Short mmCIF file of C-alpha atoms in Angstrom, two decimals:
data_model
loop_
_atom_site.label_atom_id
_atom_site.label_comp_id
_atom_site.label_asym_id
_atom_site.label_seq_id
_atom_site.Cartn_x
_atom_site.Cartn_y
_atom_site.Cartn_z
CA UNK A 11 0.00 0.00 0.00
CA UNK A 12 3.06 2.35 0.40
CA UNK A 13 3.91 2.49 -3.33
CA UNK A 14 1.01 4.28 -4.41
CA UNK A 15 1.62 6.86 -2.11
CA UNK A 16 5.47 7.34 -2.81
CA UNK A 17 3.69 7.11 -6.84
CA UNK A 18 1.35 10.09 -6.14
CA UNK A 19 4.35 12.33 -4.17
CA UNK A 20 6.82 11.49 -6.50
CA UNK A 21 4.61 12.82 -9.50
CA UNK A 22 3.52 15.60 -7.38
CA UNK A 23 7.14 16.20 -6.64
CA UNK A 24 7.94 16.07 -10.96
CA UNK A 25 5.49 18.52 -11.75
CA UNK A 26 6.25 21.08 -9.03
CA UNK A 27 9.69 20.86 -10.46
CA UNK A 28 8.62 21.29 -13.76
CA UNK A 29 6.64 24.30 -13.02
CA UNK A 30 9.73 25.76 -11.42
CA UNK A 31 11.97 24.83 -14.34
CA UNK A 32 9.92 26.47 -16.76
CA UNK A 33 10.62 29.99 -15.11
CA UNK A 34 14.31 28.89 -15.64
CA UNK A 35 14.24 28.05 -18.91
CA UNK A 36 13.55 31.66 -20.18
CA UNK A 37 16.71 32.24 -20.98
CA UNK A 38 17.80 28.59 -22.19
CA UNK A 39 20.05 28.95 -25.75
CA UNK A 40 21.06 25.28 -26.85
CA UNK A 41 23.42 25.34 -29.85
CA UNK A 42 25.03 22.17 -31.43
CA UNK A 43 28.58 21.88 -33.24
CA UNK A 44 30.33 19.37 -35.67
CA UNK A 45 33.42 19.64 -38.19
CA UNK A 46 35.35 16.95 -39.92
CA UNK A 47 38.55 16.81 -42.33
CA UNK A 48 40.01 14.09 -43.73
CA UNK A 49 41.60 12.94 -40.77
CA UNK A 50 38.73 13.35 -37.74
CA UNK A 51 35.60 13.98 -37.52
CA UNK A 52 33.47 15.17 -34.46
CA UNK A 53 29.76 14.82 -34.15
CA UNK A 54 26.96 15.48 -31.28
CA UNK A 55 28.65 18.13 -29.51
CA UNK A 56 26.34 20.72 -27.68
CA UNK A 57 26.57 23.70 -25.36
CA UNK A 58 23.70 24.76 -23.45
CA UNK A 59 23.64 28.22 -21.85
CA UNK A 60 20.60 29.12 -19.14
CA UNK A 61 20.74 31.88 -16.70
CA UNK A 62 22.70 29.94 -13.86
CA UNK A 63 24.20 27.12 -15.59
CA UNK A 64 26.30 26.05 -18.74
CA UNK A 65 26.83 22.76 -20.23
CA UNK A 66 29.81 21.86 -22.62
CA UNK A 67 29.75 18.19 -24.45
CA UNK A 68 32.42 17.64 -26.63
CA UNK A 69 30.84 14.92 -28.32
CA UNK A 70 31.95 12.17 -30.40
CA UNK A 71 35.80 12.03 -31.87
CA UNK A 72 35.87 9.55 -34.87
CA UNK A 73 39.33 9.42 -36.79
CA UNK A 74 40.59 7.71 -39.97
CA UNK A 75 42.77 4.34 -38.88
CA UNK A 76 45.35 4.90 -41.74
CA UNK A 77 46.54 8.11 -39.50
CA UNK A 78 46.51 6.86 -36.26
CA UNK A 79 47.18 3.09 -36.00
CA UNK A 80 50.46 4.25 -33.85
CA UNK A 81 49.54 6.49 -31.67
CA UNK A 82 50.95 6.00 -27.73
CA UNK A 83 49.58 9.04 -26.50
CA UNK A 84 46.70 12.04 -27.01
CA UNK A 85 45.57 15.08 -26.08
CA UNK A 86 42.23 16.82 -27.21
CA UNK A 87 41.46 20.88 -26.21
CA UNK A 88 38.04 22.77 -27.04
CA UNK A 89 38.95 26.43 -27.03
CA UNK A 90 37.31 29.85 -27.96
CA UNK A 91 39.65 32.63 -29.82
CA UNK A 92 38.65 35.86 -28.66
CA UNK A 93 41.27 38.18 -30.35
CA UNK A 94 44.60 36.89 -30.18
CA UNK A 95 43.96 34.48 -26.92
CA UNK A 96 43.00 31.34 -26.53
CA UNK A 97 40.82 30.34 -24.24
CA UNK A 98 40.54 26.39 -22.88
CA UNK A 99 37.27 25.17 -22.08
CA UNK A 100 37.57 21.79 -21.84
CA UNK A 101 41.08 19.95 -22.26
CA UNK A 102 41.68 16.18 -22.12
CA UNK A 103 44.56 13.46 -22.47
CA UNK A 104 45.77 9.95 -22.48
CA UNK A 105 48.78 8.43 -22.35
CA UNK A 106 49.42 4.80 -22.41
CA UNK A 107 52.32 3.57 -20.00
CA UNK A 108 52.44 0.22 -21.11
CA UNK A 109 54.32 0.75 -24.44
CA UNK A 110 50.73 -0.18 -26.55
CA UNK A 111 49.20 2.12 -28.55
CA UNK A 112 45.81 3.55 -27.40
CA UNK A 113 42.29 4.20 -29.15
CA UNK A 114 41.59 8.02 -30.46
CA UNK A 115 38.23 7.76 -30.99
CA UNK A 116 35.30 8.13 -28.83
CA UNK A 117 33.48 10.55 -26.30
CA UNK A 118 35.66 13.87 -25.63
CA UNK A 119 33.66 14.54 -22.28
CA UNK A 120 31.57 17.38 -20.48
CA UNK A 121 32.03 20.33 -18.31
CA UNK A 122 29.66 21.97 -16.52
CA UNK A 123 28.84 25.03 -14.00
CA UNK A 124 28.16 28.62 -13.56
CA UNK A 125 31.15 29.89 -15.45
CA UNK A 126 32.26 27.41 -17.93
CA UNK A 127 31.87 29.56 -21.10
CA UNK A 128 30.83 33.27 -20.48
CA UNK A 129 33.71 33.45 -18.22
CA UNK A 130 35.33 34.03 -21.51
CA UNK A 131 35.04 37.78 -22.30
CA UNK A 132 32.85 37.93 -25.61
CA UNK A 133 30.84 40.59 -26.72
CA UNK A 134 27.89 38.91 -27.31
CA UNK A 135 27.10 35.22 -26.95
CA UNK A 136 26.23 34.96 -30.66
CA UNK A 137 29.75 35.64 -31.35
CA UNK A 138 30.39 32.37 -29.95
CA UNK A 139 29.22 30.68 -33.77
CA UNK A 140 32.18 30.87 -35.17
CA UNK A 141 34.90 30.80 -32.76
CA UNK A 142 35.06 27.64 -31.10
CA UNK A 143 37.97 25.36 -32.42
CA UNK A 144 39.04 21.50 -31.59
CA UNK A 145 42.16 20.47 -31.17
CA UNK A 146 44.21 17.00 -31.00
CA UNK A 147 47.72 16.40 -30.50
CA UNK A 148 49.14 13.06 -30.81
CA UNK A 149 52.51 11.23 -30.50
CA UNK A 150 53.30 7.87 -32.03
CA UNK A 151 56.00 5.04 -31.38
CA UNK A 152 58.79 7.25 -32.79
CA UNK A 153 57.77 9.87 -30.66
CA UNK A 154 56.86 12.12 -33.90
CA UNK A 155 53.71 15.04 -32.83
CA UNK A 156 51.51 16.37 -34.65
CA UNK A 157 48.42 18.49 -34.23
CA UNK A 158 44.90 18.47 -35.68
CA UNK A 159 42.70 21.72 -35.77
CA UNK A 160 39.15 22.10 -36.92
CA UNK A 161 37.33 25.02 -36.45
CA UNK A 162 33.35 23.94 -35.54
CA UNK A 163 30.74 26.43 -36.18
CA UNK A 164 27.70 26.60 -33.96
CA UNK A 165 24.32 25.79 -35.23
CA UNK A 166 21.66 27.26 -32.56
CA UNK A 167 18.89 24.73 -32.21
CA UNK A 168 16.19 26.83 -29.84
CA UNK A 169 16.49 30.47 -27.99
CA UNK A 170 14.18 31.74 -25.58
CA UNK A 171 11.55 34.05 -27.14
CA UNK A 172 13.08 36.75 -24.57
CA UNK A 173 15.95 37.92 -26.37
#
């Protein structure tokens, strides 16, 4: 007899929070990114921007096997140019220790707070669409580095009919 109770407070409990969300949600701007070359690609990426809270999701990292089948160690950066500095929001690595080589592809992570990308000093946030950049750099068996850039351009999915 106790589930249907918990049942009835826990929906009670869902819509009072969806009521309250709502009022948050004024200012919610969602925009999705993606960019490939010949050598990577990156797909699903999304940054969400609300009046209290960002979200950053790098996505998915695929890359072609022919250019990194030797790879021992990798680091991938999101950044924003604004001007002549470059600004890190998220920045990951890998290194293998065991004298293997290691996987590039696959999920390139999250941040998220109050901070994460207006931090950044940019005019406007609509400047953001076309100044967010990827970066990899790898090192193979020889110990030979190189670096990977693509530029991904922002597509905005919904804004909030207040701005």
């Amino acid at each position: 007899m106790i589930k249907p109770k918990v049942l009835v407070f826990m929906a009670i409990l869902m819509l009072a929070l969806v009521g309250c969300e709502k009022v948050e949600q004024e200012q919610l701007t969602v925009y999705s990114f993606s960019g490939e070359d010949e050598q990577l690609s990156i797909s699903n990426g999304i940054i969400v921007l609300n009046g209290t809270e960002e979200i950053f999701t790098g996505g998915d990292l695929k890359v072609t096997d022919d250019f990194f089948n030797n790879i021992t160690s990798y680091s991938t950066t999101f950044y924003i140019m604004a001007g002549d500095e470059k600004n890190v929001i998220l920045s990951n690595s890998m290194v293998d220790i065991t004298g293997d080589t290691v996987n590039v592809s696959g999920d390139l992570g999250q941040i998220s707070g109050d901070s994460v990308i207006r931090r950044i000093k940019i005019d406007d946030t609509s400047d953001l669409k076309n100044i967010l950049y990827f970066e990899l750099t790898t090192k193979d068996r020889d110990g030979k580095e190189n670096v990977y850039q693509l530029q991904l351009p922002l597509t905005e999915i919904t804004k909030s009919n207040g701005d």
